[in-house]
Coordinates of N, CA and C and ligand atoms in Angstrom, one line a residue:
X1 N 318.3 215.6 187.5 CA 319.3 216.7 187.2 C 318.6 218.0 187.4
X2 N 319.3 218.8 188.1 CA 318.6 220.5 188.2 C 318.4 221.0 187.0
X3 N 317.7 221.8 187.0 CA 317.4 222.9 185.3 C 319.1 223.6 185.2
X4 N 319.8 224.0 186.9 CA 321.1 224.6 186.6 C 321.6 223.6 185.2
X5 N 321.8 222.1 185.6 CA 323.1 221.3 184.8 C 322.2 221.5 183.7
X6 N 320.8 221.5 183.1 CA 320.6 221.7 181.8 C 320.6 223.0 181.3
X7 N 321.3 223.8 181.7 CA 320.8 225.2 181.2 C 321.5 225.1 179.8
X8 N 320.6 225.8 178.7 CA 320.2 225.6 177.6 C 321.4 227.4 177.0
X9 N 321.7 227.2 176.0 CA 322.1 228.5 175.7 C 320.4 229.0 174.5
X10 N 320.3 230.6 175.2 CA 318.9 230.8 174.6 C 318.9 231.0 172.8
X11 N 318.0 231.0 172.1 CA 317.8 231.6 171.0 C 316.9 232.4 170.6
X12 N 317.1 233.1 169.7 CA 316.3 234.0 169.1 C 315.0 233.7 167.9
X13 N 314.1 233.7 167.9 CA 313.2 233.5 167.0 C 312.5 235.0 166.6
X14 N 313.1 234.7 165.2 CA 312.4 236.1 165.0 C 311.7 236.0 163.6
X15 N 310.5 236.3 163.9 CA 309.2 235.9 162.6 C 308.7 237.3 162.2
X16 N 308.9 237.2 160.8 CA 308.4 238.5 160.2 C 307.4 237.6 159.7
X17 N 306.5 239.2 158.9 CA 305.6 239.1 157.7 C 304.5 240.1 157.3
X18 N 304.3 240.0 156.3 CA 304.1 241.3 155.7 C 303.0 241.9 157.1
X19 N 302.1 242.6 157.1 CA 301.1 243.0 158.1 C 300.0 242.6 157.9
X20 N 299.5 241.8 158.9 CA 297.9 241.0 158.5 C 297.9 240.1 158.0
X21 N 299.3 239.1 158.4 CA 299.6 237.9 158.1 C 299.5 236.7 159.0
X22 N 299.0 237.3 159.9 CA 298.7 236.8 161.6 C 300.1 236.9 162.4
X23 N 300.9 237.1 161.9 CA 302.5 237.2 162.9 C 301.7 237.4 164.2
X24 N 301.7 238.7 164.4 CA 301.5 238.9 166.2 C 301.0 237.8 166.4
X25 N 299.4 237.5 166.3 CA 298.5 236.2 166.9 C 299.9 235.0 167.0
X26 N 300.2 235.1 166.0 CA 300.9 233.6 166.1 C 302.0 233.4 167.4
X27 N 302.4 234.7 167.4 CA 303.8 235.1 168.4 C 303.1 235.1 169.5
X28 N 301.8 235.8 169.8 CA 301.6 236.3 171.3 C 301.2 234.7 171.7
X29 N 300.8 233.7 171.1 CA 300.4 232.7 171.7 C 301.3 231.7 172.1
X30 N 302.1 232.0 170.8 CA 303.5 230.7 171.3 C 304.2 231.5 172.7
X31 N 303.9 232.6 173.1 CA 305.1 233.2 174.0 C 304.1 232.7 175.2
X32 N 302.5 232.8 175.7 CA 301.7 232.5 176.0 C 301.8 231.0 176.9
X33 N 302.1 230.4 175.3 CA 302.3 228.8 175.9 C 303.7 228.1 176.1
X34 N 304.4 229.1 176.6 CA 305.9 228.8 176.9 C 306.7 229.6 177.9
X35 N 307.0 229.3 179.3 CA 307.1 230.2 180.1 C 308.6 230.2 180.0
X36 N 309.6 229.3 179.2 CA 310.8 229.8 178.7 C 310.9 231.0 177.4
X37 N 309.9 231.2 176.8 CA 310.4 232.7 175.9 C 309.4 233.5 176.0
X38 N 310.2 234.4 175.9 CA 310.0 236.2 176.5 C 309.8 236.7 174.6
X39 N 308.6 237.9 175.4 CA 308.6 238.5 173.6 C 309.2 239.7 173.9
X40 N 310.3 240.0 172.9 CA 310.5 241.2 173.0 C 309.7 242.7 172.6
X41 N 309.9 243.5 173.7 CA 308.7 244.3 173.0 C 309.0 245.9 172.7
X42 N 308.6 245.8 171.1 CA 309.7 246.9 170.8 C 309.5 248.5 171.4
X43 N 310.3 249.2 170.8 CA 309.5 250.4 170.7 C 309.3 251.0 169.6
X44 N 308.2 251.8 169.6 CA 307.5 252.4 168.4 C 307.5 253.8 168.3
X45 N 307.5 254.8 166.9 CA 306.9 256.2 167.2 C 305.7 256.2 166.7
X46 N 305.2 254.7 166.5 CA 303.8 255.2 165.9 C 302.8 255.6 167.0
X47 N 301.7 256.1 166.5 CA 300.6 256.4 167.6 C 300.2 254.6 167.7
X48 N 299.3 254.5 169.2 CA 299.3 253.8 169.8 C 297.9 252.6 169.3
X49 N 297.2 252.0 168.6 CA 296.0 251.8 168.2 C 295.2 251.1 169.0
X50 N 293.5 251.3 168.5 CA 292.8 251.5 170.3 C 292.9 250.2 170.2
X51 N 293.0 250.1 171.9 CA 293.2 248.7 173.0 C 294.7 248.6 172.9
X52 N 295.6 248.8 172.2 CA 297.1 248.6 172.6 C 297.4 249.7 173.8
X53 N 298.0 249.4 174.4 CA 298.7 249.7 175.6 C 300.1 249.7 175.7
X54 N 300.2 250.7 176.5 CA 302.1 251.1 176.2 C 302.7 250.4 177.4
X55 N 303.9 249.4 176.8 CA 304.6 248.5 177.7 C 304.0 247.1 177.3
X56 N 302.9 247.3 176.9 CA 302.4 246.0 176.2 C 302.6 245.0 175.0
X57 N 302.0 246.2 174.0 CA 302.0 246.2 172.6 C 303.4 246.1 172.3
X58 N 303.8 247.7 172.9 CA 305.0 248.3 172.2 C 305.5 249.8 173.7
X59 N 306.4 250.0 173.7 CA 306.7 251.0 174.6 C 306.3 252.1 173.4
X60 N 305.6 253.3 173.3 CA 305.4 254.2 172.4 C 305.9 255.6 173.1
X61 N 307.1 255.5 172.0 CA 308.1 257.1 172.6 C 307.9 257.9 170.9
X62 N 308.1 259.0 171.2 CA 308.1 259.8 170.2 C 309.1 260.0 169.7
X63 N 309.6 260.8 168.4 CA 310.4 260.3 167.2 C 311.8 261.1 168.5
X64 N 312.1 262.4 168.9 CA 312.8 263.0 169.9 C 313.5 261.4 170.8
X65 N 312.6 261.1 171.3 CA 312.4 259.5 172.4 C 313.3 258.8 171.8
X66 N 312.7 258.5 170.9 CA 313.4 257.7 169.6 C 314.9 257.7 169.6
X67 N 315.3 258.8 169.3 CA 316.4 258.9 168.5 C 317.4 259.2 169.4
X68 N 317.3 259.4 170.5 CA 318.0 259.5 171.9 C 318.3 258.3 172.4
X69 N 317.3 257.4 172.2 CA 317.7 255.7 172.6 C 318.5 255.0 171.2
X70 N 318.2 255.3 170.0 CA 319.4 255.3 169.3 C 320.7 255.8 169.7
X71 N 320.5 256.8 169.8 CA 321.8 257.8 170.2 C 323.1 256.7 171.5
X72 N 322.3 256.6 172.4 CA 322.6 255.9 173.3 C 323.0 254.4 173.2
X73 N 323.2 254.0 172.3 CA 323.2 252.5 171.8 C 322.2 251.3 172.4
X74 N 320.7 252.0 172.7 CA 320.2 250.8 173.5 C 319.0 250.3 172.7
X75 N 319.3 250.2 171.1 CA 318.7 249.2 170.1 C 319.5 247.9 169.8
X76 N 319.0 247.0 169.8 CA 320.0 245.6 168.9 C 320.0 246.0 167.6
X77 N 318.7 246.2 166.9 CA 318.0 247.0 165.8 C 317.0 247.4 165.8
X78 N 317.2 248.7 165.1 CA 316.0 249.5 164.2 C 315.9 249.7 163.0
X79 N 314.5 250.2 162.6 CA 313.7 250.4 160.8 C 313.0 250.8 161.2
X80 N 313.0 251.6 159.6 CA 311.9 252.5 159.2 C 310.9 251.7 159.2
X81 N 309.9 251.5 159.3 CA 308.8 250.5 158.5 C 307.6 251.2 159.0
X82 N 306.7 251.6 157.7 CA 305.6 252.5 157.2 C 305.5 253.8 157.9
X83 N 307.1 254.3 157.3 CA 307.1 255.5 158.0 C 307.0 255.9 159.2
X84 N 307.1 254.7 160.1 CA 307.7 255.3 161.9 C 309.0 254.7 161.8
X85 N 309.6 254.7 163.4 CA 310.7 254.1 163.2 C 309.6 253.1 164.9
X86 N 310.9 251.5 164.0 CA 310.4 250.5 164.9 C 311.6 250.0 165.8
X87 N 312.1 249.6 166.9 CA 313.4 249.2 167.6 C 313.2 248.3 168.7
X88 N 314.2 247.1 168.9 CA 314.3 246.7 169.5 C 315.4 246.8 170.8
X89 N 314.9 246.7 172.1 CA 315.5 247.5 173.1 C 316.7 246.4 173.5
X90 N 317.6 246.4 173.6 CA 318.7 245.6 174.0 C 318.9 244.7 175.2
X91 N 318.8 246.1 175.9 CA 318.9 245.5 177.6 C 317.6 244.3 178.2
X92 N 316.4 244.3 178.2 CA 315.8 242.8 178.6 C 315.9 241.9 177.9
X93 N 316.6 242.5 176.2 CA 316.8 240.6 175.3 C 317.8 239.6 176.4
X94 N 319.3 241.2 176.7 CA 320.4 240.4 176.8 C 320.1 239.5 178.2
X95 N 318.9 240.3 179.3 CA 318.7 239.3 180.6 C 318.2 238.4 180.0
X96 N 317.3 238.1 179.3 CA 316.5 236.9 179.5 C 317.4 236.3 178.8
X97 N 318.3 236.5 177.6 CA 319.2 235.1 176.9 C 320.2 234.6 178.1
X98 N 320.6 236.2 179.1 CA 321.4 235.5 179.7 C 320.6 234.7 181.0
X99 N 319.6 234.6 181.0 CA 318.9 233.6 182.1 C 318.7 232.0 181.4
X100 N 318.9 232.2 180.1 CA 318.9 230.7 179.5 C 317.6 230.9 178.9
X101 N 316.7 232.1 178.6 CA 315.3 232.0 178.1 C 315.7 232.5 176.4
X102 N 314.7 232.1 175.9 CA 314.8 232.4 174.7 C 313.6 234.2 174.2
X103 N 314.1 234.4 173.3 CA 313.6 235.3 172.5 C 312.3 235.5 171.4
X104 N 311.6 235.9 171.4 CA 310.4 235.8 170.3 C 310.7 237.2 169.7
X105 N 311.2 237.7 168.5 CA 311.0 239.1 167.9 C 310.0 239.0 166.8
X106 N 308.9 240.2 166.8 CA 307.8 240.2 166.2 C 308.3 241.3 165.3
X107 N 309.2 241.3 164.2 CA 310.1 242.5 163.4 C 309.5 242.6 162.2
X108 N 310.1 243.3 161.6 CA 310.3 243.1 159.8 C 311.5 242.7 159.0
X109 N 311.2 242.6 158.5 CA 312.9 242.1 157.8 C 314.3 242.5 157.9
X110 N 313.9 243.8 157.6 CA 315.1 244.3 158.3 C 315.9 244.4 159.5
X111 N 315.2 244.1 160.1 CA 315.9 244.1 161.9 C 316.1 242.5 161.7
X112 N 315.2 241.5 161.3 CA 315.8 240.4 161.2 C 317.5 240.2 160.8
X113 N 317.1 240.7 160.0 CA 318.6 241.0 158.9 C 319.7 241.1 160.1
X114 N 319.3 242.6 160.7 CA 320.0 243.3 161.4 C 320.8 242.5 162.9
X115 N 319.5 241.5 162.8 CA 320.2 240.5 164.4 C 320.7 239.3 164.2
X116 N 320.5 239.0 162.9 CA 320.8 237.6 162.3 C 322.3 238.1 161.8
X117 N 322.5 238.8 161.5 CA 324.3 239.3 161.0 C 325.3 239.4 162.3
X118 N 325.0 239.5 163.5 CA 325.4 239.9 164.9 C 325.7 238.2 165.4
X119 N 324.5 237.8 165.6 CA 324.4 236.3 165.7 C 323.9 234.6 165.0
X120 N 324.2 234.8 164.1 CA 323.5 233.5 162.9 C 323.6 232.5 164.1
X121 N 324.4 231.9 164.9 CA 323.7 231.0 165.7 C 323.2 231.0 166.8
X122 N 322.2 231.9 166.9 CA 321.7 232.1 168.0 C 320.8 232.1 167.3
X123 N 320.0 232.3 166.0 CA 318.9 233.1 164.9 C 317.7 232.0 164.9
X124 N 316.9 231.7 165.0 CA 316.1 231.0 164.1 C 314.9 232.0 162.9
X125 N 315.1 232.1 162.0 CA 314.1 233.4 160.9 C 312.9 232.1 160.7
X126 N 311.8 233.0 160.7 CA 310.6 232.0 160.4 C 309.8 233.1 159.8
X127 N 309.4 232.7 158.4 CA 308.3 234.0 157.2 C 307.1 233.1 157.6
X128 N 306.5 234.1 157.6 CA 304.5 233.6 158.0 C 304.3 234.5 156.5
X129 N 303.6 233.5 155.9 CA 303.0 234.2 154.3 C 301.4 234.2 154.2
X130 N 300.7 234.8 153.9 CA 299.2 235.0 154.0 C 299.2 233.7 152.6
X131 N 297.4 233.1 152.6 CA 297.4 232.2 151.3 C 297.3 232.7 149.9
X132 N 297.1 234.1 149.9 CA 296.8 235.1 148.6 C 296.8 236.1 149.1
X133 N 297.0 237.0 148.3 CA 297.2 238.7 148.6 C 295.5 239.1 148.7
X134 N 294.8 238.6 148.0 CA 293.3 239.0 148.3 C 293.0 238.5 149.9
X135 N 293.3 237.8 150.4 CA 293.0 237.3 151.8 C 294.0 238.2 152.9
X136 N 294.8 239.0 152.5 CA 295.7 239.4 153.1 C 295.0 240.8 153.2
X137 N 294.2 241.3 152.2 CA 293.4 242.9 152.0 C 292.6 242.2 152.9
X138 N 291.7 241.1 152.8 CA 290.4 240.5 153.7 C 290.6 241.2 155.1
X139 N 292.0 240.6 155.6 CA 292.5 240.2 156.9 C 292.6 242.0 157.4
X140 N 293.2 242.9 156.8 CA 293.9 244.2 157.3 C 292.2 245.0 156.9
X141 N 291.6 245.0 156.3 CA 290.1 245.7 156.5 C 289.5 245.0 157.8
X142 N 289.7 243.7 157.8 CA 288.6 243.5 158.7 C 289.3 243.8 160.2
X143 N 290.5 243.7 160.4 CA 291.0 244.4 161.5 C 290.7 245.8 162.2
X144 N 290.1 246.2 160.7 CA 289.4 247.9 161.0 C 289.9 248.7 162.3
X145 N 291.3 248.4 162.0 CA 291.5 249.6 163.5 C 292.5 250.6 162.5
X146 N 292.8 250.6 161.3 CA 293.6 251.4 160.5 C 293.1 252.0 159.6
X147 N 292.9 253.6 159.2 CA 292.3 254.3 158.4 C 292.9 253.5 156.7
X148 N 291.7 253.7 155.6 CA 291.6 252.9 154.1 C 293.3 253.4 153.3
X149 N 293.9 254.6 153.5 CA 295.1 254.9 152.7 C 295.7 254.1 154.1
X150 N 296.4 253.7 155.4 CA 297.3 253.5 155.8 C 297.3 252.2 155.6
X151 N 295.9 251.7 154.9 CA 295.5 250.2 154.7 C 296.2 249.5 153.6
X152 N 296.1 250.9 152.6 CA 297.0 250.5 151.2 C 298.1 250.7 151.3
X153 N 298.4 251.5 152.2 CA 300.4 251.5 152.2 C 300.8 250.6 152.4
X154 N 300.1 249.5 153.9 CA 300.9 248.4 154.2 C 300.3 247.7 153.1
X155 N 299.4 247.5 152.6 CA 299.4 246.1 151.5 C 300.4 246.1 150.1
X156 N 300.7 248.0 150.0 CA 301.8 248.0 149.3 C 303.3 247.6 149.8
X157 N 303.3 247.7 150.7 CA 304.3 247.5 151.3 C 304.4 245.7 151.7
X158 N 303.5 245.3 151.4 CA 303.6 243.9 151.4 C 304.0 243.0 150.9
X159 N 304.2 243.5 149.6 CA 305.4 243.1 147.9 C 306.3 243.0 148.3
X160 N 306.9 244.2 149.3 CA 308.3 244.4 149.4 C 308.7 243.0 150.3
X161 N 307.5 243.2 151.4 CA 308.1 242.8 152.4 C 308.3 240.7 152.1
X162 N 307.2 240.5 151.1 CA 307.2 239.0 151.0 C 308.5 239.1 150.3
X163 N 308.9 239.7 149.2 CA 310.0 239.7 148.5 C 311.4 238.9 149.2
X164 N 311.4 239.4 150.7 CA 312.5 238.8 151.2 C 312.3 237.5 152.1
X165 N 311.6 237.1 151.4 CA 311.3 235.9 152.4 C 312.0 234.5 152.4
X166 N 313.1 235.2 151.2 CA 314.2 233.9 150.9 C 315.5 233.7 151.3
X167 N 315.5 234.3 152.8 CA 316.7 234.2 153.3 C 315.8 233.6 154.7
X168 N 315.1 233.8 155.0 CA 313.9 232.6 155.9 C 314.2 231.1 156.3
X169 N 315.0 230.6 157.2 CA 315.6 229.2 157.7 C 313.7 228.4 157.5
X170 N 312.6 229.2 158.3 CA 311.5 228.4 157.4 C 310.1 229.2 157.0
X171 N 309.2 228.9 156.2 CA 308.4 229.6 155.7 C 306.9 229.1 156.1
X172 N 305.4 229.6 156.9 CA 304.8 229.2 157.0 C 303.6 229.7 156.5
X173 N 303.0 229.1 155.4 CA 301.7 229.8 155.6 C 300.6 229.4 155.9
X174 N 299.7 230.4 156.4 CA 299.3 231.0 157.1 C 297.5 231.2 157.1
X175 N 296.7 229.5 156.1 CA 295.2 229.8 155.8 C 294.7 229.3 156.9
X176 N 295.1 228.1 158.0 CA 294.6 228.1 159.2 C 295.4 228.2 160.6
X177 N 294.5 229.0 161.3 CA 295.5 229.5 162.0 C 296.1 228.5 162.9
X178 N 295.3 227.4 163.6 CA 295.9 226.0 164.4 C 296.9 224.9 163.5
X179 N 296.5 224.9 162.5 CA 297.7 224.4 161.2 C 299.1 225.5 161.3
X180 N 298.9 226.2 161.2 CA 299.8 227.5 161.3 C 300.8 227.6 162.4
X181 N 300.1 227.4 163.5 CA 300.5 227.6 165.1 C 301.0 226.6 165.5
X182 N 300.5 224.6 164.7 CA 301.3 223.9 165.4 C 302.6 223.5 164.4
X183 N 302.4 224.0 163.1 CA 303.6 224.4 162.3 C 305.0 225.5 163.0
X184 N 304.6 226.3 163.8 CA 305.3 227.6 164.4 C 305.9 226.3 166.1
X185 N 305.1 226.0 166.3 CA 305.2 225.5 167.7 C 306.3 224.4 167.3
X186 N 306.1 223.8 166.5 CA 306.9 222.2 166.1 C 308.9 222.7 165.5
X187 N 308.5 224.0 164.8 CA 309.8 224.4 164.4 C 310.7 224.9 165.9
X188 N 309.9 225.4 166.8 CA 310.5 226.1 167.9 C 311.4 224.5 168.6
X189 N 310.2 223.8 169.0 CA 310.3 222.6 169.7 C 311.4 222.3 168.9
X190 N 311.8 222.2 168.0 CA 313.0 221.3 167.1 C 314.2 222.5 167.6
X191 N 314.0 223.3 167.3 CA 315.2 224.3 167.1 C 315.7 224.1 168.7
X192 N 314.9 224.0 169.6 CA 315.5 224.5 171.2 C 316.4 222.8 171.4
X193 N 316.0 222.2 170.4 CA 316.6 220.6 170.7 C 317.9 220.4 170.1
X194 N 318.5 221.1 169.6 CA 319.5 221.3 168.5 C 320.8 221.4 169.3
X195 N 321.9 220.3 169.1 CA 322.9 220.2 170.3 C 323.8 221.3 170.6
X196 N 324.3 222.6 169.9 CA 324.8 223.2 169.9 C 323.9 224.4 170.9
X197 N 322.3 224.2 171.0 CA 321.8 225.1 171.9 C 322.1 224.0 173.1
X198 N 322.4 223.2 173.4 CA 322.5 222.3 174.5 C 323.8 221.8 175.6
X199 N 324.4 222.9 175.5 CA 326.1 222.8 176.1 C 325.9 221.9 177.0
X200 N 324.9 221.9 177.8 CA 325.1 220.9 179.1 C 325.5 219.1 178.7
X201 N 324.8 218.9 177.4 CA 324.8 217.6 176.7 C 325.9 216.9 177.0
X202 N 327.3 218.0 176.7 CA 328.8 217.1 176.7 C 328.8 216.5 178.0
X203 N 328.6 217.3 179.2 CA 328.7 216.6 180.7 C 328.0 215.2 180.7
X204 N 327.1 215.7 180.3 CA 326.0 214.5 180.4 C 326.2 213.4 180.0
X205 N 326.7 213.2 178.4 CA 327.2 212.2 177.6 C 328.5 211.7 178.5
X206 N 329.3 212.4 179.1 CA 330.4 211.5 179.5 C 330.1 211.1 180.9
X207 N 329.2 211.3 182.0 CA 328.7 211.2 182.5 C 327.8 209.2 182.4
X208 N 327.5 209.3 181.0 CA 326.7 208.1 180.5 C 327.9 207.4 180.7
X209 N 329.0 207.8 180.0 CA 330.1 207.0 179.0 C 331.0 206.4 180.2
X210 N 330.8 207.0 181.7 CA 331.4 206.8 182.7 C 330.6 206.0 183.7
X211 N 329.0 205.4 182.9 CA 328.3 204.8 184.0 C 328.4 203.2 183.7
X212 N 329.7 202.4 183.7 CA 330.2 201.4 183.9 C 329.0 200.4 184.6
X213 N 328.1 199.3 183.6 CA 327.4 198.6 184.2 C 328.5 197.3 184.2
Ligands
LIG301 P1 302.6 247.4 163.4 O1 302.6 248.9 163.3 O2 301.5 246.8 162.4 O3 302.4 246.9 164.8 O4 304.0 246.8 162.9 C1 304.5 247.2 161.6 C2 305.7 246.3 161.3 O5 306.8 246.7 162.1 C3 305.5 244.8 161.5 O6 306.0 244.1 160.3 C4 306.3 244.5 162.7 O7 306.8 243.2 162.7 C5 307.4 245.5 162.5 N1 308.1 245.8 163.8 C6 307.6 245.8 165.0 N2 308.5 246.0 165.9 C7 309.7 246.1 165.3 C8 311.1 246.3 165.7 O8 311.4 246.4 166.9 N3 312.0 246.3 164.7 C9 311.7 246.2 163.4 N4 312.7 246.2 162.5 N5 310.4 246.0 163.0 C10 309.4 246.0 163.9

């Protein structure tokens, strides 16, 4: 059968967690090892941190930039989060869901919120939880690319952010990272299997129902 007759309707996976809970790693690899999903990539007003690259990381527009692409309706969602604003850009989600590819959003909760209220079945929400809050300070020092106060903001801000981790379809944490990753990998593989992502199925089933031995 062609990929046409199985075209898949796409989904959205979108994995928060607090910062320095390995999210990105975990996201940039599953997108990596899957040439059906695309990561979306947001945009940022924060400054850019060394080795991130613009169009890469993050498209980095300033707060003016910003609020002009608001203005214009070409976020699905945006949030404040640690004092920049963070957004997701609309127009390459809507190509690639409508090419049958799925979505990876690397967000915070809030934009979760924000895309899961629009579409709950297209959603899959997945929380990556660090194994203690002491290992989560481990994690964001040793990353050393963020000055010691913007270090404690996000770890304060890490309360908040675990806090909502209970509206999360599933929760992984997060002490090894290949335990982690084929916990993240196995949820994806399940969810893209799920008959309601599989319109083509009905053809096919009657197709069977009509192969008269
Ligand atoms: P960082 O500055 O460490 O790259 O990201 C800070 C936080 O912003 C992370 O929790 C990240 O998931 C979140 N974030 C990144 N992009 C977006 C976005 O487009 N929308 C929302 N709501 N949060 C985002």
């Amino acid at each position: 059968m062609s990929n046409e007759a199985h075209r898949r309707r796409g989904l959205m996976l979108l994995i928060s967690s607090p910062s320095g809970a390995g999210k990105t790693s975990l996201s940039r690899r599953l997108v990596a090892d899957h040439a059906d999903l695309a990561l979306s990539i947001s945009a940022t007003t924060r400054q850019p941190r060394p080795g991130e690259e613009n169009g890469r990381e993050y498209l980095f527009v300033d707060r003016a930039g910003f609020d002009a692409m608001v203005e214009a309706g070409e976020f699905l969602e945006w949030a404040n989060v640690h004092e920049h604003r963070y957004g997701s850009p609309r127009t390459p989600i809507m190509a690639a869901l409508d090419k049958g590819r799925d979505v990876l959003f690397d967000i915070d909760w809030q934009g979760a919120a924000q895309i899961n209220e629009h579409a709950p079945d297209d959603c899959v929400r997945v929380f990556i939880l660090p194994p203690s809050m002491a290992d989560l300070s481990r994690r964001l020092h040793a990353r050393a690319q963020d000055h010691e106060d913007v270090i404690q903001r996000r770890l304060g801000r890490a309360y908040d952010e675990i806090a909502q981790w209970g509206v999360y379809d599933y929760v992984i944490i997060n002490e090894d990272f290949d335990r982690a990753y084929a916990e993240l990998a196995h949820i994806y593989h399940a969810e893209r299997l799920r008959r309601a992502r599989n319109p083509w199925l009905k053809t096919f089933v009657q197709t069977l129902l009509d192969e008269r031995l």
